[in-house]
Structure formats: structure tokens, C-alpha cells
Amino acid sequence: MLGERLAAALGAARDGAAGIESFAHLLGSRRVGPRGVALALPEVCEGCAALVVALDSLSAAVRDGFVETDAAVAADAAAADAACAVLGHAGVEVARLTDELSRAAAGASPARGPGRGRGDRGGSERGIDARQRLGLEASVRRTARELSGALRLSELVIATLELRPTPLDLIDVLRNWSAAPADGRPVVGISVASSDGRANEVEGDVRAVSGLMELAVGMVSAAGVASPHLTVSRLSDGRSVVRIAERGPREGAPAVALDVVLRDGGERAAAVARVVARRARIELVEGTGGRVVTMTF
């Protein structure tokens, strides 16, 4: 089944990303010496090479997923393209890291001399020096961040293959956002105001709604809005509108103040947001310069 194929491909990608994250923690641990890092390098290199293959497999499974799911209508090439773009970027980043780690492993492991067994992994007593280790840690953490964002964005697109609309309270959705820094991403403060409690009540898939609002915060933040203000209001036709922008001087005090992990605000993330909104039947409009994003439910 295609669902099993997607799940398997996504699981392999997650496992590979977890391996890179674990290596980042190892590099940052002062309990692990230079020789311990050198011993881990060959295995991490193998894991990175396998992850590049896993990301390619996930891209293929995603593309086939949209062809098969939308077979009754036109296949949603734009949705597949958006997901594959972020996965392709992640694959390039992992390939770059693989090359860098391979060079580090070669430099840390002198040629095997007489009497050295395979368990010595080529005589890695030399290890790596402190400067090289710091450079590797920064590079590995960069890749871990890229992977985290890419997998999250692809999972958001994948979720639209099987949307599950339920009654939602937008304020509750906002309160469930993580407020702790993750993967080195900065935390931003946002304020939330709702003029009508009924406006908070919408029907939608919680994954799509939550993901879209987080991406919208990232988009306006990337455009230069330091402390985004989110307002929820109700139109005369009964639809709810979420507007994320800079707080105006005449706007009242916020009903809720939240800290959220800043999500991606680049063009790949914006493309994902547009695709997810369209598939979830949420009207998404970006203002001039990207400093305002509105979503109508």
C-alpha cells in the first residue's frame, strides 16, 4: 500500500535525522574525547549517505502519493513539487555534510599499521583537534536544523493527503504551540486578540491549521515584523479571519500573549503554506512585502 510506503520512507528519513541530531549532541558533550568523536565518524558518514537515499525515496513516495490520491481528478503536481523542493534542499545539505565528515574521518584516522585489527577502525587514536571539532559541531547542527524544518514541512504537505476536519478553537490551537527553543531556532513573542469568541470556532484539520499559523508567523517575521500580532475576527457571512501582522497603534490589548518557536519563513516554506491552504480550503493572502498574512476559514 502507498500509505505503508510513505510511512516507511518517512520513518527512514526521521531515523537518519535523529542520527545526525545525536551526533551533534555528542560533539557538544565535553565528556566525549577526540578519539570518541573519531570512532563515531565512519558510522555517521554511512548514516548520512543512507539518509540521502532515504530523502530521495521519500520524495518519490510523496510524488506518487499525490498522483494516486488525486487520480480521480488532476494530480496535484504543485503539492508534490512543494514537498519535494524542501526534501531536495535537505538532501543537498546532507550530501554536503557527508563530504565534510568523510574528509574529517580520513584526517582523524591514520593508515592502519602492523598489528592493528579491524576493531581499531584504522587506528583513530589521533582524533580531531578542538578547532576542527567546533567547526564540525556548527556544521552538523546546521544540517540538523535544515532536516528538522524539511521533514516538518514535508509532513505538513503529506497530511493534506488525508485531511481530518474537526471542530477547533483557534485560541486553543495557539496555546498548544511549543514555547521552548528547538534546534537553535529563536523564540518570538506574539500577541493574540479575538473580538468575538465565536470567531475562534472553526472546522479544520488541526495539523493543517496549526502548521499554517506557525508558518504565517515565520513568514511575517522573516519580512521584518519583530513581534507579530494575531487577530481573530468574524465576517458577516460567518467565516473566521486570522490576520497576522504588526500591531497597529489603535489595536486594543491582546487577549493572549504567547512565545512560539520561529518557523521557516523562506520561499520554500511559503510555497508549502500556499499548497496546504489550498488543499485545506483555507483562503491565504499575503500582503505587500510579506508583512501581513491573512487566512479565512
mmCIF file of C-alpha atoms in Angstrom:
data_model
loop_
_atom_site.group_PDB
_atom_site.id
_atom_site.type_symbol
_atom_site.label_atom_id
_atom_site.label_comp_id
_atom_site.label_asym_id
_atom_site.label_seq_id
_atom_site.Cartn_x
_atom_site.Cartn_y
_atom_site.Cartn_z
ATOM 1 C CA MET A 1 0.000 0.000 0.000
ATOM 2 C CA LEU A 2 1.106 3.535 -0.737
ATOM 3 C CA GLY A 3 0.373 4.581 2.846
ATOM 4 C CA GLU A 4 2.813 1.958 4.113
ATOM 5 C CA ARG A 5 5.404 3.060 1.577
ATOM 6 C CA LEU A 6 5.113 6.689 2.650
ATOM 7 C CA ALA A 7 5.260 5.726 6.311
ATOM 8 C CA ALA A 8 8.355 3.585 5.746
ATOM 9 C CA ALA A 9 10.125 6.300 3.749
ATOM 10 C CA LEU A 10 9.253 8.945 6.320
ATOM 11 C CA GLY A 11 10.392 6.674 9.151
ATOM 12 C CA ALA A 12 13.765 6.092 7.454
ATOM 13 C CA ALA A 13 14.234 9.836 6.976
ATOM 14 C CA ARG A 14 13.341 10.530 10.600
ATOM 15 C CA ASP A 15 15.791 7.867 11.811
ATOM 16 C CA GLY A 16 18.560 9.384 9.717
ATOM 17 C CA ALA A 17 17.787 12.867 11.010
ATOM 18 C CA ALA A 18 17.816 11.549 14.582
ATOM 19 C CA GLY A 19 21.276 10.099 13.967
ATOM 20 C CA ILE A 20 22.599 13.489 12.878
ATOM 21 C CA GLU A 21 20.967 15.141 15.883
ATOM 22 C CA SER A 22 22.581 12.586 18.195
ATOM 23 C CA PHE A 23 25.993 13.232 16.652
ATOM 24 C CA ALA A 24 25.501 16.965 17.232
ATOM 25 C CA HIS A 25 24.908 16.252 20.921
ATOM 26 C CA LEU A 26 27.990 14.002 21.018
ATOM 27 C CA LEU A 27 30.125 16.762 19.515
ATOM 28 C CA GLY A 28 28.796 19.193 22.096
ATOM 29 C CA SER A 29 29.479 16.867 25.026
ATOM 30 C CA ARG A 30 32.759 17.512 26.795
ATOM 31 C CA ARG A 31 32.569 14.002 28.235
ATOM 32 C CA VAL A 32 33.409 12.603 24.811
ATOM 33 C CA GLY A 33 37.058 12.991 23.865
ATOM 34 C CA PRO A 34 38.647 13.442 20.432
ATOM 35 C CA ARG A 35 39.144 9.702 19.980
ATOM 36 C CA GLY A 36 35.474 9.026 20.736
ATOM 37 C CA VAL A 37 34.443 11.525 18.069
ATOM 38 C CA ALA A 38 36.841 9.971 15.562
ATOM 39 C CA LEU A 39 35.477 6.499 16.270
ATOM 40 C CA ALA A 40 31.930 7.710 15.608
ATOM 41 C CA LEU A 41 32.728 9.481 12.329
ATOM 42 C CA PRO A 42 32.714 6.450 9.959
ATOM 43 C CA GLU A 43 29.322 5.284 11.197
ATOM 44 C CA VAL A 44 27.856 8.780 10.959
ATOM 45 C CA CYS A 45 29.177 9.092 7.407
ATOM 46 C CA GLU A 46 27.435 5.855 6.473
ATOM 47 C CA GLY A 47 24.241 7.094 8.100
ATOM 48 C CA CYS A 48 24.372 10.371 6.165
ATOM 49 C CA ALA A 49 24.865 8.549 2.861
ATOM 50 C CA ALA A 50 21.865 6.339 3.690
ATOM 51 C CA LEU A 51 19.831 9.419 4.601
ATOM 52 C CA VAL A 52 20.423 10.990 1.179
ATOM 53 C CA VAL A 53 18.927 7.825 -0.351
ATOM 54 C CA ALA A 54 16.045 7.888 2.172
ATOM 55 C CA LEU A 55 15.203 11.501 1.290
ATOM 56 C CA ASP A 56 15.146 10.621 -2.418
ATOM 57 C CA SER A 57 12.860 7.670 -1.659
ATOM 58 C CA LEU A 58 10.575 9.888 0.409
ATOM 59 C CA SER A 59 10.348 12.412 -2.436
ATOM 60 C CA ALA A 60 9.359 9.659 -4.858
ATOM 61 C CA ALA A 61 6.771 8.277 -2.422
ATOM 62 C CA VAL A 62 5.299 11.746 -1.889
ATOM 63 C CA ARG A 63 5.031 12.407 -5.609
ATOM 64 C CA ASP A 64 3.388 9.031 -6.221
ATOM 65 C CA GLY A 65 1.108 9.669 -3.263
ATOM 66 C CA PHE A 66 -0.380 12.763 -4.843
ATOM 67 C CA VAL A 67 -0.753 11.040 -8.198
ATOM 68 C CA GLU A 68 -2.615 8.112 -6.656
ATOM 69 C CA THR A 69 -4.704 10.056 -4.145
ATOM 70 C CA ASP A 70 -5.841 12.590 -6.725
ATOM 71 C CA ALA A 71 -6.295 10.059 -9.511
ATOM 72 C CA ALA A 72 -9.982 10.880 -9.829
ATOM 73 C CA VAL A 73 -9.049 14.486 -10.646
ATOM 74 C CA ALA A 74 -5.865 16.117 -11.879
ATOM 75 C CA ALA A 75 -2.808 15.043 -9.910
ATOM 76 C CA ASP A 76 -1.698 17.851 -7.614
ATOM 77 C CA ALA A 77 1.756 18.449 -9.043
ATOM 78 C CA ALA A 78 2.151 21.735 -7.141
ATOM 79 C CA ALA A 79 1.728 19.996 -3.787
ATOM 80 C CA ALA A 80 4.248 17.313 -4.680
ATOM 81 C CA ASP A 81 6.643 19.956 -6.026
ATOM 82 C CA ALA A 82 6.463 21.954 -2.785
ATOM 83 C CA ALA A 83 7.262 18.941 -0.631
ATOM 84 C CA CYS A 84 9.972 17.647 -2.957
ATOM 85 C CA ALA A 85 11.626 21.068 -3.084
ATOM 86 C CA VAL A 86 12.231 21.113 0.670
ATOM 87 C CA LEU A 87 13.324 17.469 0.669
ATOM 88 C CA GLY A 88 15.672 18.086 -2.249
ATOM 89 C CA HIS A 89 17.246 21.039 -0.435
ATOM 90 C CA ALA A 90 17.693 18.859 2.641
ATOM 91 C CA GLY A 91 19.302 16.149 0.506
ATOM 92 C CA VAL A 92 21.849 18.626 -0.850
ATOM 93 C CA GLU A 93 22.626 19.756 2.688
ATOM 94 C CA VAL A 94 23.092 16.175 3.923
ATOM 95 C CA ALA A 95 25.325 15.370 0.947
ATOM 96 C CA ARG A 96 27.461 18.411 1.808
ATOM 97 C CA LEU A 97 27.754 17.207 5.395
ATOM 98 C CA THR A 98 28.618 13.690 4.232
ATOM 99 C CA ASP A 99 31.578 15.031 2.250
ATOM 100 C CA GLU A 100 32.735 17.150 5.175
ATOM 101 C CA LEU A 101 32.507 14.283 7.652
ATOM 102 C CA SER A 102 34.275 11.928 5.240
ATOM 103 C CA ARG A 103 37.196 14.335 5.000
ATOM 104 C CA ALA A 104 37.266 14.682 8.788
ATOM 105 C CA ALA A 105 37.198 10.899 9.212
ATOM 106 C CA ALA A 106 40.078 10.467 6.762
ATOM 107 C CA GLY A 107 42.125 13.064 8.613
ATOM 108 C CA ALA A 108 41.351 11.601 12.026
ATOM 109 C CA SER A 109 42.246 8.006 11.114
ATOM 110 C CA PRO A 110 45.860 7.352 10.163
ATOM 111 C CA ALA A 111 46.588 4.412 7.934
ATOM 112 C CA ARG A 112 46.371 1.056 9.688
ATOM 113 C CA GLY A 113 49.806 -0.073 10.788
ATOM 114 C CA PRO A 114 51.118 -3.525 11.641
ATOM 115 C CA GLY A 115 49.259 -5.283 14.411
ATOM 116 C CA ARG A 116 46.112 -3.154 14.172
ATOM 117 C CA GLY A 117 42.879 -5.066 13.946
ATOM 118 C CA ARG A 118 39.589 -4.075 12.395
ATOM 119 C CA GLY A 119 38.235 -3.196 15.807
ATOM 120 C CA ASP A 120 40.678 -0.298 15.927
ATOM 121 C CA ARG A 121 38.892 1.286 12.927
ATOM 122 C CA GLY A 122 42.126 2.160 11.221
ATOM 123 C CA GLY A 123 43.915 3.491 14.264
ATOM 124 C CA SER A 124 41.838 6.538 15.280
ATOM 125 C CA GLU A 125 43.926 7.489 18.285
ATOM 126 C CA ARG A 126 44.719 10.823 16.695
ATOM 127 C CA GLY A 127 41.136 12.075 16.905
ATOM 128 C CA ILE A 128 40.324 15.658 15.898
ATOM 129 C CA ASP A 129 41.521 18.879 17.453
ATOM 130 C CA ALA A 130 39.317 21.340 19.332
ATOM 131 C CA ARG A 131 39.060 23.842 16.484
ATOM 132 C CA GLN A 132 38.010 21.190 13.988
ATOM 133 C CA ARG A 133 35.522 19.807 16.467
ATOM 134 C CA LEU A 134 33.844 23.189 16.925
ATOM 135 C CA GLY A 135 33.604 23.606 13.169
ATOM 136 C CA LEU A 136 32.094 20.149 12.794
ATOM 137 C CA GLU A 137 29.583 20.799 15.558
ATOM 138 C CA ALA A 138 28.397 24.008 13.887
ATOM 139 C CA SER A 139 28.098 22.236 10.543
ATOM 140 C CA VAL A 140 26.235 19.236 11.972
ATOM 141 C CA ARG A 141 23.816 21.461 13.880
ATOM 142 C CA ARG A 142 23.145 23.453 10.726
ATOM 143 C CA THR A 143 22.236 20.258 8.883
ATOM 144 C CA ALA A 144 20.095 19.085 11.818
ATOM 145 C CA ARG A 145 18.126 22.343 11.670
ATOM 146 C CA GLU A 146 17.655 22.068 7.916
ATOM 147 C CA LEU A 147 16.449 18.487 8.278
ATOM 148 C CA SER A 148 14.071 19.333 11.093
ATOM 149 C CA GLY A 149 12.444 22.056 9.024
ATOM 150 C CA ALA A 150 12.351 20.000 5.831
ATOM 151 C CA LEU A 151 10.741 16.991 7.477
ATOM 152 C CA ARG A 152 8.207 19.134 9.280
ATOM 153 C CA LEU A 153 7.255 20.939 6.065
ATOM 154 C CA SER A 154 7.016 17.706 4.092
ATOM 155 C CA GLU A 155 4.901 16.125 6.835
ATOM 156 C CA LEU A 156 2.561 19.110 6.648
ATOM 157 C CA VAL A 157 2.081 18.575 2.920
ATOM 158 C CA ILE A 158 1.712 14.805 3.402
ATOM 159 C CA ALA A 159 -1.029 15.464 5.985
ATOM 160 C CA THR A 160 -3.168 17.016 3.231
ATOM 161 C CA LEU A 161 -3.395 13.620 1.539
ATOM 162 C CA GLU A 162 -5.875 12.677 4.259
ATOM 163 C CA LEU A 163 -7.363 15.757 5.899
ATOM 164 C CA ARG A 164 -9.467 15.142 9.006
ATOM 165 C CA PRO A 165 -11.616 18.203 9.713
ATOM 166 C CA THR A 166 -12.856 18.580 13.286
ATOM 167 C CA PRO A 167 -14.299 21.464 15.322
ATOM 168 C CA LEU A 168 -11.403 23.616 16.552
ATOM 169 C CA ASP A 169 -10.936 26.579 18.832
ATOM 170 C CA LEU A 170 -8.213 28.743 17.304
ATOM 171 C CA ILE A 171 -7.093 30.091 20.683
ATOM 172 C CA ASP A 172 -6.686 26.541 21.986
ATOM 173 C CA VAL A 173 -4.663 25.671 18.893
ATOM 174 C CA LEU A 174 -2.416 28.670 19.561
ATOM 175 C CA ARG A 175 -1.937 27.757 23.208
ATOM 176 C CA ASN A 176 -0.692 24.312 22.192
ATOM 177 C CA TRP A 177 2.292 25.770 20.368
ATOM 178 C CA SER A 178 5.699 24.958 21.771
ATOM 179 C CA ALA A 179 7.319 27.847 23.649
ATOM 180 C CA ALA A 180 10.735 26.211 24.126
ATOM 181 C CA PRO A 181 13.676 26.851 21.788
ATOM 182 C CA ALA A 182 14.178 23.925 19.411
ATOM 183 C CA ASP A 183 17.159 23.079 17.221
ATOM 184 C CA GLY A 184 18.628 26.522 17.721
ATOM 185 C CA ARG A 185 15.545 28.297 16.370
ATOM 186 C CA PRO A 186 14.814 31.618 18.062
ATOM 187 C CA VAL A 187 11.649 32.136 20.069
ATOM 188 C CA VAL A 188 9.426 35.113 19.195
ATOM 189 C CA GLY A 189 6.631 36.647 21.219
ATOM 190 C CA ILE A 190 3.244 37.059 19.560
ATOM 191 C CA SER A 191 0.120 38.705 20.908
ATOM 192 C CA VAL A 192 -3.369 37.422 20.141
ATOM 193 C CA ALA A 193 -6.657 39.308 20.187
ATOM 194 C CA SER A 194 -10.145 37.997 19.463
ATOM 195 C CA SER A 195 -13.081 40.375 19.183
ATOM 196 C CA ASP A 196 -15.709 37.625 19.083
ATOM 197 C CA GLY A 197 -15.458 34.273 20.841
ATOM 198 C CA ARG A 198 -17.497 32.674 18.063
ATOM 199 C CA ALA A 199 -14.797 33.656 15.573
ATOM 200 C CA ASN A 200 -12.435 31.264 17.332
ATOM 201 C CA GLU A 201 -14.616 28.296 16.399
ATOM 202 C CA VAL A 202 -13.722 26.808 13.011
ATOM 203 C CA GLU A 203 -13.838 23.465 11.248
ATOM 204 C CA GLY A 204 -10.489 22.193 10.029
ATOM 205 C CA ASP A 205 -7.677 19.690 10.229
ATOM 206 C CA VAL A 206 -5.669 20.585 13.332
ATOM 207 C CA ARG A 207 -2.369 19.704 11.619
ATOM 208 C CA ALA A 208 -3.081 21.998 8.680
ATOM 209 C CA VAL A 209 -4.473 24.852 10.772
ATOM 210 C CA SER A 210 -1.701 24.778 13.360
ATOM 211 C CA GLY A 211 1.008 24.370 10.737
ATOM 212 C CA LEU A 212 -0.327 27.220 8.615
ATOM 213 C CA MET A 213 -0.496 29.648 11.519
ATOM 214 C CA GLU A 214 3.049 28.801 12.570
ATOM 215 C CA LEU A 215 4.311 29.230 9.020
ATOM 216 C CA ALA A 216 2.468 32.552 8.733
ATOM 217 C CA VAL A 217 4.230 33.774 11.878
ATOM 218 C CA GLY A 218 7.531 32.740 10.326
ATOM 219 C CA MET A 219 6.679 34.495 7.060
ATOM 220 C CA VAL A 220 5.851 37.874 8.623
ATOM 221 C CA SER A 221 8.813 37.584 10.988
ATOM 222 C CA ALA A 222 11.115 36.952 8.029
ATOM 223 C CA ALA A 223 9.671 40.095 6.428
ATOM 224 C CA GLY A 224 10.815 42.149 9.428
ATOM 225 C CA VAL A 225 7.887 42.099 11.870
ATOM 226 C CA ALA A 226 9.631 41.668 15.231
ATOM 227 C CA SER A 227 6.607 40.950 17.443
ATOM 228 C CA PRO A 228 3.712 39.691 15.317
ATOM 229 C CA HIS A 229 0.145 40.452 16.386
ATOM 230 C CA LEU A 230 -2.558 37.905 15.561
ATOM 231 C CA THR A 231 -6.205 38.964 15.440
ATOM 232 C CA VAL A 232 -9.208 36.675 15.030
ATOM 233 C CA SER A 233 -12.454 38.192 13.731
ATOM 234 C CA ARG A 234 -15.713 37.070 12.162
ATOM 235 C CA LEU A 235 -17.104 38.115 8.780
ATOM 236 C CA SER A 236 -20.771 38.813 8.160
ATOM 237 C CA ASP A 237 -21.064 35.543 6.232
ATOM 238 C CA GLY A 238 -19.955 33.593 9.321
ATOM 239 C CA ARG A 239 -16.390 32.860 8.220
ATOM 240 C CA SER A 240 -13.467 33.466 10.562
ATOM 241 C CA VAL A 241 -10.424 35.526 9.613
ATOM 242 C CA VAL A 242 -6.957 35.293 11.156
ATOM 243 C CA ARG A 243 -4.698 38.254 10.428
ATOM 244 C CA ILE A 244 -1.001 38.184 11.363
ATOM 245 C CA ALA A 245 0.840 41.480 11.118
ATOM 246 C CA GLU A 246 2.480 44.219 13.144
ATOM 247 C CA ARG A 247 0.236 45.528 15.909
ATOM 248 C CA GLY A 248 -1.409 48.810 14.969
ATOM 249 C CA PRO A 249 -1.384 51.793 17.356
ATOM 250 C CA ARG A 250 -5.186 51.699 17.719
ATOM 251 C CA GLU A 251 -5.492 47.984 18.348
ATOM 252 C CA GLY A 252 -6.546 47.012 21.850
ATOM 253 C CA ALA A 253 -4.656 44.979 24.394
ATOM 254 C CA PRO A 254 -4.055 41.354 23.369
ATOM 255 C CA ALA A 255 -6.193 38.625 24.876
ATOM 256 C CA VAL A 256 -3.332 36.131 24.888
ATOM 257 C CA ALA A 257 0.444 36.534 24.820
ATOM 258 C CA LEU A 258 2.456 33.580 23.532
ATOM 259 C CA ASP A 259 6.040 32.642 22.823
ATOM 260 C CA VAL A 260 6.485 30.394 19.790
ATOM 261 C CA VAL A 261 9.441 28.784 18.091
ATOM 262 C CA LEU A 262 10.059 30.743 14.924
ATOM 263 C CA ARG A 263 9.363 28.511 11.949
ATOM 264 C CA ASP A 264 10.720 28.791 8.440
ATOM 265 C CA GLY A 265 9.889 31.941 6.524
ATOM 266 C CA GLY A 266 11.731 31.283 3.249
ATOM 267 C CA GLU A 267 10.227 30.805 -0.181
ATOM 268 C CA ARG A 268 10.106 27.013 0.136
ATOM 269 C CA ALA A 269 8.128 27.351 3.363
ATOM 270 C CA ALA A 270 5.825 29.937 1.769
ATOM 271 C CA ALA A 271 5.191 27.577 -1.154
ATOM 272 C CA VAL A 272 4.252 24.835 1.312
ATOM 273 C CA ALA A 273 1.909 27.232 3.131
ATOM 274 C CA ARG A 274 0.121 28.126 -0.121
ATOM 275 C CA VAL A 275 -0.301 24.473 -1.094
ATOM 276 C CA VAL A 276 -1.552 23.396 2.335
ATOM 277 C CA ALA A 277 -4.004 26.310 2.493
ATOM 278 C CA ARG A 278 -5.408 25.484 -0.944
ATOM 279 C CA ARG A 279 -5.821 21.793 -0.193
ATOM 280 C CA ALA A 280 -7.377 22.525 3.203
ATOM 281 C CA ARG A 281 -9.701 25.098 1.579
ATOM 282 C CA ILE A 282 -8.352 27.940 3.649
ATOM 283 C CA GLU A 283 -8.006 31.257 1.835
ATOM 284 C CA LEU A 284 -4.466 32.551 2.393
ATOM 285 C CA VAL A 285 -3.484 36.055 1.272
ATOM 286 C CA GLU A 286 -0.016 37.582 1.605
ATOM 287 C CA GLY A 287 0.221 41.362 1.892
ATOM 288 C CA THR A 288 2.744 43.527 0.080
ATOM 289 C CA GLY A 289 6.241 42.821 1.296
ATOM 290 C CA GLY A 290 5.087 39.760 3.219
ATOM 291 C CA ARG A 291 4.492 41.753 6.407
ATOM 292 C CA VAL A 292 0.827 40.755 6.560
ATOM 293 C CA VAL A 293 -0.740 37.304 6.157
ATOM 294 C CA THR A 294 -4.473 36.661 6.417
ATOM 295 C CA MET A 295 -6.272 33.324 6.483
ATOM 296 C CA THR A 296 -10.007 32.936 6.033
ATOM 297 C CA PHE A 297 -11.716 29.776 7.260
#
